[in-house]
Every structure is written in C-alpha cells, then in structure tokens.
Coordinates of C-alpha atoms in Angstrom, one line a residue:
M4 CA -190.1 -3.8 20.2
P5 CA -189.2 -4.3 16.5
G6 CA -190.5 -1.3 14.5
T7 CA -193.5 -1.7 12.3
R8 CA -193.9 1.5 10.4
R9 CA -190.4 1.7 9.0
Q10 CA -190.2 -2.0 8.5
A11 CA -193.4 -1.8 6.4
E12 CA -191.8 1.0 4.4
R13 CA -188.7 -1.1 3.8
M14 CA -190.7 -4.0 2.6
Q15 CA -192.9 -1.9 0.3
A16 CA -189.8 -0.2 -1.1
R17 CA -188.2 -3.6 -1.8
R18 CA -191.3 -4.8 -3.6
S19 CA -191.8 -1.6 -5.6
P20 CA -188.5 0.1 -6.5
A21 CA -190.3 2.6 -8.7
I22 CA -191.9 4.3 -5.7
V23 CA -188.7 4.7 -3.7
A24 CA -188.1 8.3 -4.8
S25 CA -191.7 9.2 -4.0
I26 CA -191.6 7.8 -0.5
A27 CA -188.3 9.5 0.1
A28 CA -189.7 12.9 -1.0
L29 CA -192.8 12.5 1.2
L30 CA -190.7 11.6 4.3
L31 CA -188.3 14.4 3.7
V32 CA -191.2 16.9 3.6
A33 CA -192.8 15.3 6.7
T34 CA -189.8 15.1 8.9
G35 CA -187.1 17.4 7.6
C36 CA -184.1 15.1 7.0
G37 CA -181.3 15.5 9.5
L38 CA -183.4 17.9 11.7
A39 CA -185.2 15.4 13.9
D40 CA -185.1 11.7 14.8
D41 CA -188.5 10.6 15.9
R42 CA -187.7 6.9 16.4
P43 CA -188.6 5.6 19.8
A44 CA -185.8 5.5 22.4
S45 CA -184.3 2.2 23.6
D46 CA -181.3 0.8 25.3
Y47 CA -178.9 -2.2 24.9
G48 CA -180.4 -4.3 27.7
T49 CA -183.9 -4.0 26.1
A50 CA -182.3 -4.9 22.7
A51 CA -180.7 -8.0 24.2
E52 CA -184.1 -9.3 25.5
A53 CA -185.7 -8.6 22.2
L54 CA -183.0 -10.5 20.3
R55 CA -183.4 -13.5 22.6
A56 CA -187.1 -13.6 21.9
L57 CA -186.7 -13.9 18.1
P58 CA -188.0 -17.2 16.7
A59 CA -184.7 -18.6 15.3
V60 CA -182.3 -17.4 18.0
A61 CA -180.6 -20.0 20.2
S62 CA -178.5 -17.7 22.3
V63 CA -177.4 -14.1 22.6
D64 CA -174.0 -12.9 24.0
G65 CA -174.0 -9.3 25.0
P66 CA -174.1 -6.5 25.1
H67 CA -170.3 -6.5 25.1
L68 CA -167.5 -4.2 23.9
P69 CA -167.1 -4.2 20.1
T70 CA -164.1 -6.1 18.9
D71 CA -164.1 -5.1 15.2
E72 CA -162.3 -1.8 14.4
A73 CA -165.1 -1.0 11.8
H74 CA -167.5 -1.1 14.7
G75 CA -165.5 1.0 17.2
A76 CA -163.1 -1.5 18.8
D77 CA -161.9 1.4 20.9
D78 CA -165.3 2.2 22.3
T79 CA -165.8 1.9 26.1
T80 CA -169.5 1.2 25.9
A81 CA -170.9 -2.3 25.5
T82 CA -172.9 -2.0 22.3
A83 CA -172.2 -5.3 20.5
F84 CA -174.1 -8.6 20.4
T85 CA -173.2 -12.0 19.1
V86 CA -176.3 -14.0 18.2
A87 CA -176.2 -17.7 17.6
L88 CA -179.1 -19.2 15.6
D89 CA -180.8 -22.5 15.9
E90 CA -179.4 -24.6 13.0
E91 CA -182.7 -26.5 12.7
A92 CA -184.7 -23.3 12.2
D93 CA -186.7 -23.2 9.0
A94 CA -186.6 -20.5 6.3
A95 CA -189.7 -18.7 7.5
A96 CA -188.4 -18.4 11.1
L97 CA -185.0 -17.2 9.8
R98 CA -186.6 -14.6 7.5
S99 CA -188.7 -13.2 10.4
T100 CA -185.6 -13.2 12.6
G101 CA -183.6 -11.3 10.0
D102 CA -186.3 -8.7 9.5
D103 CA -186.9 -8.2 13.2
A104 CA -183.1 -7.9 14.0
F105 CA -182.8 -5.3 11.3
A106 CA -185.7 -3.3 12.8
L107 CA -184.2 -3.6 16.3
V108 CA -180.9 -2.1 15.1
N109 CA -182.3 0.6 12.9
D110 CA -185.8 1.6 14.1
H111 CA -184.8 2.8 17.6
R112 CA -182.5 5.4 19.1
Y113 CA -179.8 4.1 21.4
P114 CA -177.7 6.1 23.9
D115 CA -174.4 5.4 22.1
G116 CA -175.5 4.6 18.6
P117 CA -177.0 1.5 17.1
P118 CA -176.0 -1.9 18.4
H119 CA -173.5 -4.0 16.4
V120 CA -175.2 -7.4 15.9
T121 CA -173.2 -10.3 14.5
I122 CA -175.3 -13.4 13.6
S123 CA -173.9 -16.8 13.2
S124 CA -175.1 -20.3 12.3
G125 CA -172.6 -23.1 11.8
P126 CA -169.6 -21.7 9.9
F127 CA -171.7 -18.8 8.5
T128 CA -171.7 -15.3 9.9
G129 CA -173.2 -11.9 9.0
E130 CA -173.5 -8.4 10.3
V131 CA -176.9 -6.8 10.6
P132 CA -176.3 -3.6 8.6
V133 CA -176.8 -0.2 10.1
D134 CA -179.0 1.8 7.9
T135 CA -177.5 5.3 7.6
S136 CA -180.8 6.8 6.4
T137 CA -182.6 6.0 9.7
S138 CA -181.5 9.3 11.3
C139 CA -183.9 11.1 8.9
N140 CA -186.6 8.5 8.5
C141 CA -185.7 8.2 4.8
V142 CA -186.2 5.1 2.6
P143 CA -183.5 2.7 3.7
E144 CA -180.1 2.7 1.9
S145 CA -179.0 -0.7 3.4
E146 CA -180.3 -4.1 2.4
N147 CA -180.5 -6.7 5.1
I148 CA -178.6 -10.0 5.2
D149 CA -180.6 -13.0 4.0
L150 CA -180.9 -15.5 6.8
S151 CA -183.6 -17.5 5.0
L152 CA -180.9 -19.1 2.8
L153 CA -179.2 -20.8 5.8
P154 CA -181.0 -24.1 5.7
R155 CA -179.6 -24.7 2.2
L156 CA -176.2 -23.1 2.9
L157 CA -175.7 -25.4 5.9
T158 CA -175.9 -28.5 3.7
L159 CA -172.8 -27.5 1.7
P160 CA -169.8 -29.7 2.6
D161 CA -166.3 -28.6 3.4
V162 CA -167.1 -25.0 4.4
S163 CA -164.6 -23.6 6.9
A164 CA -166.2 -20.1 6.9
G165 CA -169.0 -18.2 5.2
S166 CA -170.0 -14.6 5.0
L167 CA -173.8 -14.1 4.5
G168 CA -174.7 -11.8 1.6
E169 CA -177.5 -9.2 1.5
I170 CA -180.9 -10.1 0.1
G171 CA -180.4 -11.0 -3.5
G172 CA -176.6 -10.9 -3.0
T173 CA -173.7 -13.3 -2.8
T174 CA -172.6 -15.5 0.1
Q175 CA -168.8 -15.7 0.3
I176 CA -167.5 -19.2 1.2
E177 CA -164.0 -20.3 2.3
L178 CA -163.4 -24.0 1.8
D179 CA -161.5 -26.4 4.0
D180 CA -157.8 -26.8 3.3
G181 CA -157.2 -29.5 0.7
T182 CA -160.7 -29.3 -0.9
D183 CA -160.8 -30.1 -4.6
V184 CA -162.6 -26.9 -5.6
H185 CA -163.6 -28.1 -9.0
A186 CA -165.2 -31.3 -7.6
W187 CA -166.8 -29.3 -4.8
A188 CA -168.4 -26.9 -7.3
Q189 CA -169.8 -29.7 -9.4
E190 CA -171.2 -31.6 -6.4
A191 CA -172.7 -28.4 -4.9
A192 CA -174.4 -27.6 -8.3
D193 CA -175.7 -31.1 -8.7
T194 CA -177.1 -31.4 -5.2
A195 CA -178.7 -28.0 -5.3
A196 CA -180.4 -28.8 -8.6
E197 CA -181.8 -32.0 -7.2
T198 CA -183.1 -30.6 -3.9
A199 CA -183.9 -26.9 -4.5
E200 CA -187.3 -27.6 -6.2
D201 CA -189.1 -24.2 -6.3
S202 CA -187.1 -22.5 -3.5
G203 CA -185.0 -20.4 -5.7
V204 CA -181.3 -20.0 -6.5
V205 CA -178.6 -19.2 -4.0
Q206 CA -175.6 -17.3 -5.3
V207 CA -172.3 -18.3 -3.6
E208 CA -168.7 -17.5 -4.3
A209 CA -166.4 -20.2 -3.1
A210 CA -162.6 -20.4 -3.0
P211 CA -159.9 -22.0 -0.8
A212 CA -159.2 -20.2 2.5
D213 CA -155.7 -19.1 1.3
D214 CA -157.3 -17.5 -1.7
G215 CA -154.6 -19.1 -3.9
G216 CA -156.8 -21.6 -5.8
P217 CA -159.8 -21.7 -8.2
R218 CA -162.7 -19.4 -7.5
Y219 CA -166.3 -20.2 -8.4
R220 CA -169.4 -18.0 -8.4
L221 CA -172.5 -20.2 -8.8
D222 CA -176.2 -19.8 -8.7
L223 CA -177.1 -23.0 -6.9
G224 CA -180.5 -24.4 -7.5
A225 CA -180.9 -24.3 -11.2
V226 CA -180.6 -27.5 -13.3
A227 CA -178.9 -25.6 -16.1
V228 CA -176.2 -24.4 -13.7
S229 CA -175.3 -28.0 -12.9
E230 CA -175.3 -28.9 -16.6
A231 CA -173.1 -25.9 -17.5
A232 CA -170.6 -26.7 -14.8
R233 CA -170.3 -30.3 -16.1
T234 CA -169.8 -28.9 -19.6
L235 CA -167.1 -26.5 -18.5
H236 CA -165.2 -29.2 -16.6
R237 CA -165.5 -31.6 -19.6
A238 CA -164.1 -28.9 -21.9
A239 CA -161.2 -28.2 -19.5
A240 CA -160.4 -31.9 -19.3
D241 CA -160.4 -32.2 -23.1
T242 CA -158.0 -29.3 -23.6
G243 CA -155.7 -30.0 -20.6
T244 CA -156.6 -26.5 -19.2
E245 CA -157.3 -25.6 -15.6
V246 CA -160.3 -23.6 -14.5
V247 CA -159.0 -20.8 -12.3
R248 CA -162.2 -18.7 -12.3
A249 CA -165.8 -19.6 -13.2
E250 CA -169.1 -17.8 -13.0
I251 CA -172.2 -19.8 -13.8
T252 CA -175.2 -17.6 -13.1
V253 CA -178.9 -17.3 -13.9
E254 CA -179.3 -14.4 -16.3
H255 CA -182.0 -12.2 -14.8
P256 CA -184.2 -10.2 -17.2
D257 CA -182.7 -6.8 -16.3
S258 CA -179.1 -8.0 -16.9
K259 CA -179.2 -7.7 -20.7
H260 CA -176.3 -10.0 -21.5
P261 CA -175.4 -9.6 -25.2
D262 CA -175.0 -13.3 -25.7
A263 CA -178.1 -14.4 -23.7
D264 CA -180.7 -16.4 -25.6
V265 CA -184.1 -16.3 -23.9
S266 CA -184.9 -19.7 -25.5
D267 CA -182.5 -21.3 -23.1
S268 CA -184.3 -22.4 -19.9
V269 CA -183.7 -23.4 -16.3
D270 CA -185.9 -25.2 -13.9
S271 CA -186.2 -22.3 -11.5
G272 CA -188.4 -19.6 -12.9
D273 CA -189.9 -18.6 -9.5
A274 CA -186.4 -19.0 -8.0
A275 CA -185.0 -16.1 -10.0
S276 CA -187.9 -13.9 -8.9
E277 CA -187.0 -14.5 -5.3
T278 CA -183.4 -13.4 -5.7
T279 CA -184.2 -10.3 -7.8
G280 CA -187.2 -9.1 -5.8
T281 CA -189.8 -9.8 -8.4
T282 CA -193.0 -11.8 -7.8
A283 CA -194.1 -14.9 -9.5
D284 CA -197.0 -13.1 -11.0
E285 CA -194.6 -10.6 -12.6
N286 CA -192.6 -13.4 -14.0
D287 CA -195.7 -15.2 -15.4
S288 CA -196.2 -12.2 -17.8
D289 CA -192.7 -12.3 -19.1
P290 CA -191.4 -15.6 -20.6
A291 CA -187.8 -14.4 -20.5
A292 CA -188.1 -13.7 -16.8
E293 CA -189.8 -17.1 -16.2
H294 CA -187.1 -19.1 -17.9
P295 CA -183.9 -17.0 -17.8
P296 CA -180.8 -18.5 -19.4
V297 CA -177.8 -19.5 -17.5
V298 CA -174.5 -17.8 -18.6
T299 CA -171.1 -19.4 -18.1
E300 CA -168.0 -17.2 -17.9
G301 CA -164.5 -17.9 -16.6
T302 CA -160.7 -18.0 -16.9
L303 CA -158.7 -21.0 -17.9
T304 CA -154.9 -21.5 -18.0
V305 CA -152.8 -23.3 -20.5
A306 CA -149.1 -24.1 -20.6
E307 CA -148.1 -22.8 -24.0
D308 CA -149.2 -19.8 -26.1
A309 CA -150.1 -22.2 -29.0
D310 CA -152.7 -23.9 -26.8
A311 CA -154.7 -20.7 -26.1
V312 CA -156.7 -20.5 -29.3
P313 CA -157.4 -24.2 -29.5
A314 CA -158.8 -24.0 -25.9
H315 CA -161.2 -21.3 -27.0
R316 CA -162.3 -23.5 -30.0
T317 CA -163.0 -26.4 -27.6
L318 CA -165.1 -24.2 -25.3
L319 CA -167.2 -23.1 -28.3
E320 CA -167.7 -26.7 -29.4
H321 CA -168.7 -27.9 -25.9
F322 CA -171.1 -24.9 -25.2
D323 CA -172.6 -25.1 -28.7
D324 CA -176.2 -25.4 -27.4
Q325 CA -175.7 -23.5 -24.1
T326 CA -175.3 -19.8 -23.4
I327 CA -171.7 -18.8 -23.0
G328 CA -170.3 -15.5 -21.9
T329 CA -166.8 -14.1 -22.0
F330 CA -163.9 -16.5 -21.3
T331 CA -160.3 -15.7 -20.9
V332 CA -157.5 -18.2 -21.6
E333 CA -154.2 -17.4 -20.1
A334 CA -150.8 -19.0 -21.0
D335 CA -147.9 -19.4 -18.6
S336 CA -146.0 -16.7 -20.7
G337 CA -148.6 -14.1 -19.7
L338 CA -150.5 -14.2 -23.0
S339 CA -154.2 -13.7 -22.4
I340 CA -156.9 -14.2 -25.0
D341 CA -160.5 -13.1 -24.4
G342 CA -163.6 -14.5 -26.2
L343 CA -166.4 -15.3 -26.9
G344 CA -166.0 -15.1 -30.6
D345 CA -167.0 -17.5 -33.3
S346 CA -164.6 -19.8 -35.1
G347 CA -163.9 -17.1 -37.7
D348 CA -162.9 -14.6 -35.0
L349 CA -160.6 -17.2 -33.5
D350 CA -159.0 -17.8 -36.9
D351 CA -158.3 -14.1 -37.2
V352 CA -156.7 -13.9 -33.7
A353 CA -154.5 -16.9 -34.5
D354 CA -153.3 -15.3 -37.7
A355 CA -152.6 -12.0 -35.9
L356 CA -150.6 -13.8 -33.2
A357 CA -148.6 -15.7 -35.9
A358 CA -147.8 -12.5 -37.8
L359 CA -146.6 -10.7 -34.7
A360 CA -144.5 -13.7 -33.7
D361 CA -142.9 -13.7 -37.2
A362 CA -142.0 -10.0 -36.6
E363 CA -140.5 -11.0 -33.2
V364 CA -143.1 -9.0 -31.3
A365 CA -144.7 -10.7 -28.3
T366 CA -148.5 -10.5 -27.9
A367 CA -149.7 -9.8 -24.3
S368 CA -153.4 -10.0 -24.9
A369 CA -156.0 -10.2 -27.6
D370 CA -159.8 -10.1 -27.7
A371 CA -161.7 -12.2 -30.2
V372 CA -164.8 -10.2 -29.9
D373 CA -163.7 -6.6 -30.5
D374 CA -160.3 -7.3 -32.2
T375 CA -158.3 -5.3 -29.7
L376 CA -154.8 -6.4 -29.0
T377 CA -151.8 -5.5 -26.8
A378 CA -148.3 -6.2 -27.9
H379 CA -145.0 -5.9 -26.1
A380 CA -141.9 -4.7 -27.9
A381 CA -138.3 -4.7 -26.6
D382 CA -137.1 -1.6 -28.5
A383 CA -138.1 1.1 -30.9
D384 CA -137.5 -1.1 -33.9
G385 CA -139.9 -3.7 -32.5
L386 CA -142.5 -1.0 -32.0
R387 CA -142.0 0.2 -35.6
A388 CA -142.4 -3.4 -36.9
A389 CA -145.6 -3.9 -34.8
A390 CA -147.1 -0.6 -35.9
R391 CA -146.4 -1.2 -39.6
L392 CA -147.8 -4.7 -39.3
V393 CA -151.1 -3.8 -37.7
S394 CA -151.7 -0.9 -40.1
S395 CA -151.0 -3.0 -43.2
P396 CA -153.8 -4.2 -45.6
D397 CA -152.9 -7.8 -44.6
W398 CA -153.6 -7.3 -40.9
P399 CA -156.3 -9.9 -40.1
L400 CA -158.1 -7.9 -37.4
E401 CA -160.3 -4.9 -37.8
S402 CA -158.5 -1.8 -38.9
D403 CA -160.5 0.4 -36.5
A404 CA -159.9 -1.8 -33.5
D405 CA -157.5 -0.5 -30.8
V406 CA -153.9 -1.8 -30.7
T407 CA -151.8 -1.1 -27.7
V408 CA -148.0 -1.4 -27.8
K409 CA -146.0 -1.3 -24.6
H410 CA -142.2 -1.5 -23.9
T411 CA -141.3 -4.7 -22.2
S412 CA -139.4 -2.8 -19.5
G413 CA -141.8 0.1 -19.2
A414 CA -144.5 0.9 -16.6
G415 CA -147.9 2.2 -17.5
T416 CA -150.4 0.6 -19.9
G417 CA -148.7 1.4 -23.2
S418 CA -149.6 3.6 -26.2
V419 CA -152.9 2.8 -27.9
F420 CA -154.3 3.8 -31.3
R421 CA -156.6 2.3 -33.9
A422 CA -154.7 -0.1 -36.0
A423 CA -155.0 2.0 -39.1
D424 CA -153.8 5.2 -37.3
W425 CA -150.6 3.8 -35.9
P426 CA -148.4 5.2 -38.8
D427 CA -149.3 8.7 -37.8
H428 CA -147.8 8.2 -34.3
I429 CA -145.0 5.7 -34.7
E430 CA -142.1 8.2 -34.6
L431 CA -143.4 10.0 -31.5
V432 CA -143.5 6.9 -29.4
A433 CA -140.4 5.4 -31.0
G434 CA -138.5 8.6 -30.5
L435 CA -139.3 8.7 -26.8
W436 CA -138.3 5.1 -26.4
E437 CA -135.0 5.7 -28.2
A438 CA -134.3 8.6 -25.8
G439 CA -134.9 6.2 -22.9
F440 CA -138.4 7.2 -21.9
T441 CA -140.1 3.8 -22.1
S442 CA -142.7 4.4 -19.4
V443 CA -144.9 6.5 -21.7
D444 CA -148.5 6.1 -22.7
V445 CA -149.8 8.0 -25.8
E446 CA -153.4 8.0 -27.0
E447 CA -155.8 10.1 -29.0
I448 CA -158.4 12.0 -27.0
S449 CA -161.5 14.0 -28.0
H450 CA -161.4 16.8 -25.4
A451 CA -158.9 19.5 -24.3
A452 CA -156.4 18.3 -26.9
D453 CA -155.8 15.8 -29.7
L454 CA -153.3 13.6 -28.0
R455 CA -152.5 12.7 -24.4
I456 CA -148.9 11.9 -23.5
R457 CA -148.5 10.4 -20.0
L458 CA -144.9 10.2 -18.8
G459 CA -143.5 8.2 -15.9
R460 CA -139.9 8.2 -14.6
S461 CA -139.7 4.6 -13.5
T462 CA -137.4 4.0 -16.5
G463 CA -135.1 6.2 -18.4
P464 CA -133.6 9.6 -17.7
D465 CA -135.0 11.6 -14.8
P466 CA -136.8 14.7 -16.1
R467 CA -136.1 16.5 -12.7
S468 CA -132.4 16.6 -13.6
D469 CA -130.8 18.9 -16.1
D470 CA -129.8 16.1 -18.5
G471 CA -133.1 14.3 -18.2
R472 CA -135.0 17.6 -18.8
T473 CA -132.9 18.3 -21.9
A474 CA -133.4 14.8 -23.2
L475 CA -137.1 14.8 -22.8
V476 CA -137.7 18.2 -24.3
S477 CA -135.5 17.3 -27.3
A478 CA -137.3 13.9 -27.8
L479 CA -140.7 15.5 -27.8
R480 CA -139.8 18.4 -30.0
T481 CA -137.9 16.2 -32.5
A482 CA -140.8 13.7 -32.9
G483 CA -143.6 16.2 -33.0
W484 CA -147.3 15.7 -33.5
D485 CA -150.3 17.2 -35.2
G486 CA -152.6 19.5 -33.3
T487 CA -152.4 19.9 -29.5
A488 CA -151.0 17.4 -27.0
E489 CA -151.8 17.2 -23.3
I490 CA -148.6 16.3 -21.5
I491 CA -148.9 14.8 -18.0
F492 CA -146.2 13.6 -15.6
V493 CA -147.7 10.8 -13.5
D494 CA -145.2 11.3 -10.6
D495 CA -144.8 13.9 -7.9
D496 CA -147.6 16.6 -8.2
H497 CA -148.8 15.5 -11.6
L498 CA -147.6 18.4 -13.6
A499 CA -149.8 18.8 -16.7
F500 CA -149.9 21.3 -19.6
T501 CA -151.0 21.5 -23.3
S502 CA -148.8 22.5 -26.2
T503 CA -148.5 22.2 -29.9
A504 CA -145.3 20.5 -31.2
D505 CA -143.5 23.8 -31.5
G506 CA -145.5 26.0 -29.1
T507 CA -145.2 27.1 -25.5
A508 CA -146.9 25.4 -22.5
Q509 CA -150.5 26.4 -21.9
E510 CA -152.8 25.7 -19.0
A511 CA -149.9 24.4 -16.8
A512 CA -150.9 23.2 -13.4
N513 CA -150.3 20.5 -10.9
R514 CA -153.2 18.0 -10.8
L515 CA -152.5 15.9 -7.8
A516 CA -155.3 16.3 -5.3
G517 CA -154.3 18.5 -2.4
A518 CA -151.1 19.8 -4.1
D519 CA -150.4 23.4 -4.8
R520 CA -151.6 23.9 -8.4
T521 CA -148.9 26.4 -9.2
P522 CA -145.8 24.5 -10.6
R523 CA -142.6 25.1 -8.6
G524 CA -139.2 23.6 -8.4
W525 CA -138.3 21.1 -11.1
E526 CA -141.8 21.5 -12.7
R527 CA -141.2 25.2 -13.2
E528 CA -137.7 24.5 -14.6
F529 CA -139.2 22.0 -17.1
L530 CA -141.8 24.5 -18.2
D531 CA -139.2 27.2 -18.7
A532 CA -137.0 24.9 -20.7
W533 CA -140.1 23.9 -22.8
D534 CA -141.0 27.5 -23.5
A535 CA -137.4 28.3 -24.4
S536 CA -137.3 25.6 -27.0
A537 CA -140.6 26.8 -28.7
T538 CA -140.3 28.1 -32.3
A539 CA -143.9 29.3 -32.4
G540 CA -145.9 31.4 -30.0

C-alpha cells in the first residue's frame, strides 16, 4: 500500500534541493493545485494492517480516537494509531519503516483526513508528519522523523523521555530527575565518539525534565565534540563558573560561521553528509565539507561582576587551538557579557565597565565583539553621566558602536544611539525621565522620520489623563529634537504620529492590528493638545 511515485519524488527532492522548484512547477501544471486529489483512496483499517506489516514494527494500537488536541481530540472518528517499534531493529529496517509510514499517512486519501500516527521506541516518541502539500500533489513541505537514529539514541543513559526530530534535525531529550547534566553530556559525547565510527552525528538537546537546569545541544558522534566538551568543562572548573547552556556542534559547510576555521577537523566527514543531506561523493570534492570544524558556544554564570571578564579570558585560553563561537557570561547581578573577542577586546570591555562603575552607572550587558553596551541609570543625572562618558575621547569602546541606556525602573528596551551621537539626544531622554516618563525608548531611524520615540505608561504620569497629557506634551516640546520624530504609544490602540519639535501631528493613526485606525477618545484629545502647543505649521 505505501505510495511509490510520491515517495520517489520526496527522495529525489531531498537529494537534489535545487530541482524542488522545477518539480513543483511541473506538478502544478499537470494537476492543478487544490483542484484535484488523485491519490488512491484508503481507509483506517487498511492503514492498520499496512502499519503492522512494516519491518521494524512490534505492535500497532488503533485505530482509536485522537487524544491530542492538535490532532483533533474532539473528533468522533477513530483516526489515530500508536505504533511500538522493535527495540532490536537495525537502522535500515527503521529507515524503511519511517519512509513507508510517511507514505501511508500522506500518499492516500482517507474518509476523515489523514491518520495520526505516533511512533514509540523505549522512551522516545515521534509523530509522523502530515504533509500539507499532498492535497495538490506538490513537492512535500514536511520532513519525516528520523527513525534510523534510534539504535544509537536507545544507548543513551538516564533518558526519561525523548522527542524524535526530523531528518537532519534535533532530538529533544528529558533526563531523569537527579541526573548530573554536565557529566551526562561528557559521557554521551565520549561514548558516541568511540562507537559511532562512520555512522554520522546525531544532534540531541538534553535538559532536566523540570527545565530548570543546564541545557546541552550536542552533535554526538564526532571526536572533536567530545574534546570540546572536555575543554569547556575544564574551563568552567578553572574559573568557578557553571555551564547553564552549551552548544557543541559540527559546523556544516553551508553554515558560514564567522569564526570557523576549516583547518579544524573531526573524525566524521561522512557523518556530516548524512545529517545535511549531502552525499559522500559531494563531500570528497570539498575539503571543508569532509572535515568540518566543531564550534562550541554557551552560557556560563559567575557570582560577581568582577569575575565575568576573567571567565572570558579563561575560555579563550582553553579554546586556543579549537573553534569557539559566541559565549555569554552572566553574573548574579544580571550583568551579561558576550564574546568571543580577543584579549584586547576584553581589556576594552573591562575598562568600560570600570569607567561606568566609577560614574555610579550599572552595566547590564556588553559585547566584546561589536562593542555594544547597555547601561542602567537610576535617574536623569545618571543618564547624563553615562551619555557624556560614552561619547568622550577616553571611552575605550568604538565610538560608532551602539550604547543603550535604560532607566532602572522603566519598561521597554531603553534608548539607543551610537556612542558618539549621545550628546545630541541627552536632554530629550533626560527631560522625559525628569517628567516621570521613564518607560521610553528613543532611537534614530532611517525611514519615515529621523527619530522614533516609543512611550509606555507602565511608569510615570498617565497620558490619558489631563495632567499626564499636559506633562508629556510639555516634556517633549521643551526637550525638542532635530528633524522629524515618529511618536508611538505602545499601549491601547498604539497611537502613532510624526511631528517636528514645534510642529503639528502628521499621519496620525492607531496601529494596533484590528483596531479602528482613526484616533478617538484620549488619543484624539492628546493630538488636539499637541497641535494646540505647536508654534510652527
């Protein structure tokens, strides 16, 4: 019963992505998408018998009523199946079973829609996807789950539940309560590197069942992944940090990671080809594809702000001869520093943090690569101090890098300008803060206006009231700005308009999806007050 024509089309499309558009066009011309469904008719009893006959199937429960809301739990027709696999089945039998189950679901017409097939093996489960393109015989939009990985997944210890990923995708794993996630990740990487041979990498994402502990994304089966995990854990131990997130993955040729060095190698050249859909012959012609590097990224935590930069330095030292991606080091205070930079970049970040601390301005985050920084100030004087500092000749970071300043009590993301440009905007933001409007984001834009001013009412006077409206209009008019500003209220119907510092409101409209675009009520009253205060047309 499993289809052959459409299954062949899927396999060919998977092998040759460049011809997908051509196949789709031919099929559309031949059948008329949405006008006819020429798949053979079937029924759920026939599907059950076909599922039981698949090579890796141990038992089939169904058809029964769906129990998952996503699959129509309120349906009154038995259209669901639960398929248990033989845990001793080999990869070839499992791959064939997966392909045939996908064809059973998608290559036939059923009286009440395609069957919902859940496949399980040990703690791992997966749903056979319903391909929404089948109704018009188009090239498939859905990728099947990868059952061929199960022999290797079933060897992983301490797994309480697992969700199978699609072909080339990630298997989600929940670990047993009490599992040491760091030790589990290292053991899994070591074991897979020793036993995988040429069978490829398996990408898993593992975390405790309560989702409250460390999370690892690993490409299991590459020797370099095992080595990188050991390096990461050694660096964390040397700095007293804790790994809360780690990604150690094979860098595939089409990923173009900026820090990837194709001279780094792993012992799984053919493995990468299996997970990315390329063939061994294709990889043989491309040294970078045959020996892709392994990239390590992650998030570590430290207790004190002063420990954040030294932790980055230690990471650089430990990963000196391995490819490293972006790491974030977070302190208990909330400070977050992103890298990867070199030692000079880290020196500059450390100097910037020290300068802001001397000015009694807290740093929320910094990036050692692009020199961006976010600072928190408690009042307008703190904002002025931060803005003058970052725009001074002595500022250690790049003058054209973005600096964001946010009020400690305000909502939103804060106001952001290039470091050198902050003097042009200090008094606009400071004036709004002094008037009580601390939930404000101001930034330069390159379309519609020169500035964007986003206002929230979670703090400060309420612009819907007479006093709040008067205070906001006064603060904006007093501070002023050059050019045209786009002023947006982020609450209610998202009133927005443009105006010069002394002009009337232009292009006023409510931007909330589904709302009446014509401003009414307090929005109309605010626009009237704004226009009444204008001194230019």
